[in-house]
mmCIF file of C-alpha atoms in Angstrom:
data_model
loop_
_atom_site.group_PDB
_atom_site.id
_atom_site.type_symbol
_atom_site.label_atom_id
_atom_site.label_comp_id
_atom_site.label_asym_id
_atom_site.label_seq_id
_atom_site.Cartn_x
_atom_site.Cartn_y
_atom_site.Cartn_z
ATOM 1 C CA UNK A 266 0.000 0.000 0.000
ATOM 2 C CA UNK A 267 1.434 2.904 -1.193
ATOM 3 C CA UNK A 268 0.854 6.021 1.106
ATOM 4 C CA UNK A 269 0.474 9.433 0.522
ATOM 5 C CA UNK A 270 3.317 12.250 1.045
ATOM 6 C CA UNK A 271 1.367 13.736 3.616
ATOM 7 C CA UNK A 272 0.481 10.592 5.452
ATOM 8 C CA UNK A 273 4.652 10.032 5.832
ATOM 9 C CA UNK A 274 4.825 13.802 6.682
ATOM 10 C CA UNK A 275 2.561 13.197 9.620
ATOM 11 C CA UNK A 276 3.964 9.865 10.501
ATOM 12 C CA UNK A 277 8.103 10.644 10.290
ATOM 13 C CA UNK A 278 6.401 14.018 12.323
ATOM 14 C CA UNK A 279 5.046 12.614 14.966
ATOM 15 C CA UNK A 280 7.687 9.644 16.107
ATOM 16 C CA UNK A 281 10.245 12.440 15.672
ATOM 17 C CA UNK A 282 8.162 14.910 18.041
ATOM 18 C CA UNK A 283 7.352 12.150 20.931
ATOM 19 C CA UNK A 284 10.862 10.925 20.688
ATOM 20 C CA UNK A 285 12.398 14.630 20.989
ATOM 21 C CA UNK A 286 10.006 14.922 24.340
ATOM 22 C CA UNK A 287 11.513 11.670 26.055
ATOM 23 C CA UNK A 288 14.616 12.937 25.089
ATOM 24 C CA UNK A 289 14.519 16.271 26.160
ATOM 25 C CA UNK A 290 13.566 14.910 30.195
ATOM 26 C CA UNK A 291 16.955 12.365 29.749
ATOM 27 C CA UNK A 292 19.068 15.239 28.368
ATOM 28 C CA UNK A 293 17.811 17.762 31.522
ATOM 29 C CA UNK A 294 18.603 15.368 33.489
ATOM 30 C CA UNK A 295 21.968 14.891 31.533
ATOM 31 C CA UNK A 296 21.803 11.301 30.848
ATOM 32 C CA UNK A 297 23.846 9.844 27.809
ATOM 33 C CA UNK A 298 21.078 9.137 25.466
ATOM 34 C CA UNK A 299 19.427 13.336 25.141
ATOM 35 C CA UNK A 300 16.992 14.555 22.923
ATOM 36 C CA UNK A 301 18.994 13.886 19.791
ATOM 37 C CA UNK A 302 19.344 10.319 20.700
ATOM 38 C CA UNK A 303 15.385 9.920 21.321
ATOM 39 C CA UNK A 304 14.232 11.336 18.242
ATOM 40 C CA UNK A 305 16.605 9.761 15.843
ATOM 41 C CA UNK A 306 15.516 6.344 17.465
ATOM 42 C CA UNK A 307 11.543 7.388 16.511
ATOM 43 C CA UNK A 308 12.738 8.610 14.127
ATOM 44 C CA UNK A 309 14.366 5.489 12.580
ATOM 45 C CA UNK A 310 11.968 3.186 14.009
ATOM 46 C CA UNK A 311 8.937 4.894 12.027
ATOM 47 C CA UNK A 312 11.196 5.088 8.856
ATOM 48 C CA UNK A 313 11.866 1.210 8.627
ATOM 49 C CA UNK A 314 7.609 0.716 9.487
ATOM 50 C CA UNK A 315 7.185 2.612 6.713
ATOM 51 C CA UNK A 316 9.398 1.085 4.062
ATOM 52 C CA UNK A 317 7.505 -2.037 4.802
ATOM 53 C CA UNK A 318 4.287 -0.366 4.557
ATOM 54 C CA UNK A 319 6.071 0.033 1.018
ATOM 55 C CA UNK A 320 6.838 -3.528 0.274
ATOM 56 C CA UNK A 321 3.519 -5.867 -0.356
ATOM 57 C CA UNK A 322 6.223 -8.770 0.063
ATOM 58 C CA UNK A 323 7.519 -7.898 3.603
ATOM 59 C CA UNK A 324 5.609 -8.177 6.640
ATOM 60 C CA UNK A 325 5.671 -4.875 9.329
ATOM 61 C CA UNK A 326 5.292 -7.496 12.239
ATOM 62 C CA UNK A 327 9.065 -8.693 10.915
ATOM 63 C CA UNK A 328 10.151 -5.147 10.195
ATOM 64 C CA UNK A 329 9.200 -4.247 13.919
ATOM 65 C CA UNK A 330 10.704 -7.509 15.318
ATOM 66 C CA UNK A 331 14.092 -6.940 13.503
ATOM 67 C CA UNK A 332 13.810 -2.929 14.689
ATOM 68 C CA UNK A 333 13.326 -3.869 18.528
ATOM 69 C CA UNK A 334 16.476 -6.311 18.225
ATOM 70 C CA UNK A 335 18.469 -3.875 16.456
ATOM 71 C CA UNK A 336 17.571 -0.931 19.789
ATOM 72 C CA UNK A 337 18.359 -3.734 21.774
ATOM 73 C CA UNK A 338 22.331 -3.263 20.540
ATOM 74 C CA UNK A 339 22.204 0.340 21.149
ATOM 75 C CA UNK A 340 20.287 0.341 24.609
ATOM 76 C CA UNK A 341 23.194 -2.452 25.920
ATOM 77 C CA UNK A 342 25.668 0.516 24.647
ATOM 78 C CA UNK A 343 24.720 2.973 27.474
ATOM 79 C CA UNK A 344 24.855 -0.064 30.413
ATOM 80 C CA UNK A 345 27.686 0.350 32.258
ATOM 81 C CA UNK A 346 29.025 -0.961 35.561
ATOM 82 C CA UNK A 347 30.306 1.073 38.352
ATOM 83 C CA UNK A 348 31.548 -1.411 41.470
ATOM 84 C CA UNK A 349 28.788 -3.698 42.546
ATOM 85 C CA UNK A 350 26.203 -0.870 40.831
ATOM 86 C CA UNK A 351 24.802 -0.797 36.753
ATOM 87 C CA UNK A 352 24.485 2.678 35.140
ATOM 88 C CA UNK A 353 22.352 3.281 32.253
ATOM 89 C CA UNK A 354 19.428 0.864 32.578
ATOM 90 C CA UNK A 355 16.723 3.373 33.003
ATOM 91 C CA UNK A 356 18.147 5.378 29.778
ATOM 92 C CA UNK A 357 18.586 2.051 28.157
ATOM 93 C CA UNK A 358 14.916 1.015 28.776
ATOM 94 C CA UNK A 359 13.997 4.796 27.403
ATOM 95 C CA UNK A 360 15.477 3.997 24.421
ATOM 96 C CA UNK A 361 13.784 0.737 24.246
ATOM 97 C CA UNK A 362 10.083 2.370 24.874
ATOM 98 C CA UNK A 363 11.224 5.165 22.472
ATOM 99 C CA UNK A 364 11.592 2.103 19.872
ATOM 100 C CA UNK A 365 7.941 0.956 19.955
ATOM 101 C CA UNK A 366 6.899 4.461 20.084
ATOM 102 C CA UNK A 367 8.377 4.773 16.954
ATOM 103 C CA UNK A 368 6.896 2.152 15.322
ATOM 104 C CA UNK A 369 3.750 2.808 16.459
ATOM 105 C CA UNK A 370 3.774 6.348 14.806
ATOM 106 C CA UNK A 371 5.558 5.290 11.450
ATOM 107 C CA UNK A 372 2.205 2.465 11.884
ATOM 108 C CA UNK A 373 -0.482 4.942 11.949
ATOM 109 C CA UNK A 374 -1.257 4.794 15.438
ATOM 110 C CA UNK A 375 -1.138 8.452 16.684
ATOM 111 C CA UNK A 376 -2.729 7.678 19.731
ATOM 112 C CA UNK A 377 -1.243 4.846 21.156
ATOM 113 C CA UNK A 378 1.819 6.626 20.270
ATOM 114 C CA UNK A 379 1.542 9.592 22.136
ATOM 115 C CA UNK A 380 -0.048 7.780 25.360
ATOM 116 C CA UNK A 381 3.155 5.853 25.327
ATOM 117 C CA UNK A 382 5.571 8.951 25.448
ATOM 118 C CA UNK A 383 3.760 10.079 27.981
ATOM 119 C CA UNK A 384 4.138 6.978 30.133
ATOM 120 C CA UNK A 385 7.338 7.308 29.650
ATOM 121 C CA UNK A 386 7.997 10.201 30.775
ATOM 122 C CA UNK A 387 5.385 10.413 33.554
ATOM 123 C CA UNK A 388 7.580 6.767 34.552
ATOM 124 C CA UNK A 389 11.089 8.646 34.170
ATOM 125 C CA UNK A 390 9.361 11.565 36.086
ATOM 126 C CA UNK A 391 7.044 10.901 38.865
ATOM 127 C CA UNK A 392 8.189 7.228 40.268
ATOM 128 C CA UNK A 393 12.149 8.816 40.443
ATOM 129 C CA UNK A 394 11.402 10.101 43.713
ATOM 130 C CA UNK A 395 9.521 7.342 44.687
ATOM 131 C CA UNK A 396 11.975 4.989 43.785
ATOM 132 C CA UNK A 397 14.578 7.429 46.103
ATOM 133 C CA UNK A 398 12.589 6.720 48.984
ATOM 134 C CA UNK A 399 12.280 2.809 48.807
ATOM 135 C CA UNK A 400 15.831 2.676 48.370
ATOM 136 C CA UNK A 401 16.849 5.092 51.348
ATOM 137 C CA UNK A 402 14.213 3.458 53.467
ATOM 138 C CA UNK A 403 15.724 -0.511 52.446
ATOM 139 C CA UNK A 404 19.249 1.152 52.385
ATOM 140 C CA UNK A 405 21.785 -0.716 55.379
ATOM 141 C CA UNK A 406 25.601 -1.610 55.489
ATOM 142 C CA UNK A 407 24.859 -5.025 54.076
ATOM 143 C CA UNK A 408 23.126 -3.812 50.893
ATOM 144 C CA UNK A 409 23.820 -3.116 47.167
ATOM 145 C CA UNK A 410 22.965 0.411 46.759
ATOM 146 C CA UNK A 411 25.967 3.053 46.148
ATOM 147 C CA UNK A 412 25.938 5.449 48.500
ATOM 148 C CA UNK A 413 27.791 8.972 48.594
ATOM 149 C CA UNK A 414 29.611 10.827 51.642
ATOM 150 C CA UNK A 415 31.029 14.263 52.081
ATOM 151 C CA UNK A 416 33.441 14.527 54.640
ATOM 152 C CA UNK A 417 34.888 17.736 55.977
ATOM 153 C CA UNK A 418 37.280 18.889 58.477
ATOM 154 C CA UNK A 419 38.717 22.313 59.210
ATOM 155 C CA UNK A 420 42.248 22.802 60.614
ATOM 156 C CA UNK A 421 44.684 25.261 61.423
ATOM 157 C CA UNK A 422 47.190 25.265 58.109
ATOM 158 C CA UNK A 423 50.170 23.702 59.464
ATOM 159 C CA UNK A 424 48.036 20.030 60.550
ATOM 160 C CA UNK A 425 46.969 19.712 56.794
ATOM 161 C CA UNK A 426 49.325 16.882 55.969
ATOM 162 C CA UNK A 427 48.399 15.056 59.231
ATOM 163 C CA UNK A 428 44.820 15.575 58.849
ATOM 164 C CA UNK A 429 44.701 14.392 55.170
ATOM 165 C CA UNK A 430 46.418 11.479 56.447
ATOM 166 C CA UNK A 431 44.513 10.570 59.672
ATOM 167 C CA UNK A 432 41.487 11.055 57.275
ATOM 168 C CA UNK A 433 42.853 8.246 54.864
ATOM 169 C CA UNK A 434 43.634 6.071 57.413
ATOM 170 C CA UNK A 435 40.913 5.929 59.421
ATOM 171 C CA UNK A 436 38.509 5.616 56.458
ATOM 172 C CA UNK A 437 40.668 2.893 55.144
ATOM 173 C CA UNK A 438 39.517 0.454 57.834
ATOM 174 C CA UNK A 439 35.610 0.785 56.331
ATOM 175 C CA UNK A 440 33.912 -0.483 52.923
ATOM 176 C CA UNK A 441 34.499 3.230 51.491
ATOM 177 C CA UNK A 442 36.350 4.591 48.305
ATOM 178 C CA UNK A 443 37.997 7.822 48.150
ATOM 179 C CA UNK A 444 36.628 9.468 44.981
ATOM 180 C CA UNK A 445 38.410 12.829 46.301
ATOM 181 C CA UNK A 446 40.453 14.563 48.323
ATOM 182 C CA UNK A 447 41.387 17.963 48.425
ATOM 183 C CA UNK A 448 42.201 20.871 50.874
ATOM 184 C CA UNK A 449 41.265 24.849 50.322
ATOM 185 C CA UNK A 450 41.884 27.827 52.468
ATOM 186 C CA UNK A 451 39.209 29.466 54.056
ATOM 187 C CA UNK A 452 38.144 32.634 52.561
ATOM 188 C CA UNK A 453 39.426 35.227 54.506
ATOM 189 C CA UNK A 454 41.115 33.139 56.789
ATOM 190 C CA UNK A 455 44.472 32.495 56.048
ATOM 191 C CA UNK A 456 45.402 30.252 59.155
ATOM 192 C CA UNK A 457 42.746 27.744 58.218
ATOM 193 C CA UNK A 458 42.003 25.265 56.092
ATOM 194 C CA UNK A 459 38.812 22.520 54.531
ATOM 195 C CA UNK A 460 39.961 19.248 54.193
ATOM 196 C CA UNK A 461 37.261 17.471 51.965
ATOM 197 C CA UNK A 462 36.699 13.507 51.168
ATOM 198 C CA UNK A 463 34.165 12.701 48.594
ATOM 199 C CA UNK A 464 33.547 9.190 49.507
ATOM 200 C CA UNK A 465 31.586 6.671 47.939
ATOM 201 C CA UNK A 466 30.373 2.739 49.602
ATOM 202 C CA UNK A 467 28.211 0.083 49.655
ATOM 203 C CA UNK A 468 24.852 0.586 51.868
ATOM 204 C CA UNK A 469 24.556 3.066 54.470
ATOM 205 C CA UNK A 470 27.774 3.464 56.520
ATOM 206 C CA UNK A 471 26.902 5.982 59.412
ATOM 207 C CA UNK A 472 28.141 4.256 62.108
ATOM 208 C CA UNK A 473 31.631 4.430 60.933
ATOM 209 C CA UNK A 474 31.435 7.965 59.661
ATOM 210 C CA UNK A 475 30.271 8.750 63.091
ATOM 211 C CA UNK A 476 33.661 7.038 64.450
ATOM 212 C CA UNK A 477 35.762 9.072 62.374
ATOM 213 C CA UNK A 478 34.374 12.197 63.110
ATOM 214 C CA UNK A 479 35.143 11.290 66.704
ATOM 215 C CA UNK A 480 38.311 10.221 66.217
ATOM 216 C CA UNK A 481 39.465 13.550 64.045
ATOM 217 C CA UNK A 482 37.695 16.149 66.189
ATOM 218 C CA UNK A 483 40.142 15.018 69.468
ATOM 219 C CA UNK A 484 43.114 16.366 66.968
ATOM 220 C CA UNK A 485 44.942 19.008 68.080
ATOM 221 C CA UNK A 486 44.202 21.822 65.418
ATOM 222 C CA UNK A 487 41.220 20.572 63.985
ATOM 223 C CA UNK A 488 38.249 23.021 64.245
ATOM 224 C CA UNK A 489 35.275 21.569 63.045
ATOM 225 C CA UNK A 490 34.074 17.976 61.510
ATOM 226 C CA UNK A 491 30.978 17.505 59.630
ATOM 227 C CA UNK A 492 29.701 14.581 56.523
ATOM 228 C CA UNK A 493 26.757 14.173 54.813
ATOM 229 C CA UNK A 494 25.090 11.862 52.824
ATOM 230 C CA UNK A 495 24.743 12.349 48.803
ATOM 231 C CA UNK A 496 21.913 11.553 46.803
ATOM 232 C CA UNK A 497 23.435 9.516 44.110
ATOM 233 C CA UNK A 498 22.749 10.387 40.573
ATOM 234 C CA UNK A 499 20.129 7.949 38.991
ATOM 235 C CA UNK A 500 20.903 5.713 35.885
#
């Protein structure tokens, strides 16, 4: 069945325009897969639905099987691992949504189209937060969730070097990794100076935060000592 120039028009339109609006929440949000990513996948997905369309001899069940396998390479491109964590699965299973929305616009069907973008986003949208709270409220030392510390301490200038490395040595005894560590005078203050760890570990380690913080405010020199927990950046 041969379709009309306007009937592509509004087909290549509309996958292109739902795609750009998943994309635009994953590029806000500054994910590896943006806008441009989104679309082009509608984009492409609609395009190869309607070259079977085209082609009395080739089925568009077939041409949407092979499309979903083919997004199926490029959404296992943006999973990566990070410790005992995997990044990317929520942009990979964008991508994957984006696919069928794609071929349900380059099929004809407007509506199912556009109720599925905006699943998707109202999924990418309104259940992060929820999801933030089941996983601080499930959160302890023995689980799998990554889980980011700021540490900082504020000595006089010359107990810098000891600080820095009472600070690695009593955090070395924990489950943590030491993303960072640097030191900055305080503004206006020339006879102090921040010590900060950016700290990253398995579950929720307060306990031993708590002990360090005890163990660095008896120092000699050492003015203040205060963490905090990081929210960590979702997939």
């Amino acid at each position: 069945m041969e379709l009309d120039w306007w009937e592509i028009f509004l087909r290549v339109g509309c996958a292109f325009f739902l795609g750009a609006m998943v994309g635009f929440e994953r590029q806000w949000r500054s994910r590896m897969a943006g806008l441009r990513t989104n679309a082009l996948v509608a984009t492409g997905a609609a395009l190869f639905v309607l070259l079977s369309a085209d082609l009395d001899d080739v089925s568009p069940t077939r041409i949407a099987a092979q499309v979903v396998s083919g997004i199926g390479f490029l959404g296992a491109g943006v999973i990566l691992r990070d410790g005992v964590n995997v990044r990317g699965l929520t942009t990979a299973a964008t991508i994957w949504c984006v696919g069928a929305i794609g071929v349900l616009a380059g099929g004809g069907q407007y509506a199912g189209a556009a109720v599925g973008a905006a699943t998707v986003m109202a999924a990418n949208l309104v259940l992060r937060p929820i999801s933030r709270r089941v996983e601080r409220g499930v959160a302890s030392a023995s689980s799998e969730f990554l889980t980011s510390y700021l540490l900082r301490v504020v000595c006089r200038d010359e107990q810098e070097a000891h600080v820095r490395a009472l600070l690695i040595q009593t955090l070395s005894g924990g489950n943590f990794t030491l993303r960072s560590l640097h030191s900055e005078h305080i503004n206006g203050d020339g006879e102090h100076v921040a010590v900060q760890a950016d700290l990253t570990t398995t579950g929720q380690q307060h306990a031993l935060l708590e002990q360090a913080v005890s163990r660095l405010s008896l120092e000699p020199g050492v003015s203040s000592v205060r963490w905090q927990a990081l929210d960590e950046a979702e997939a």
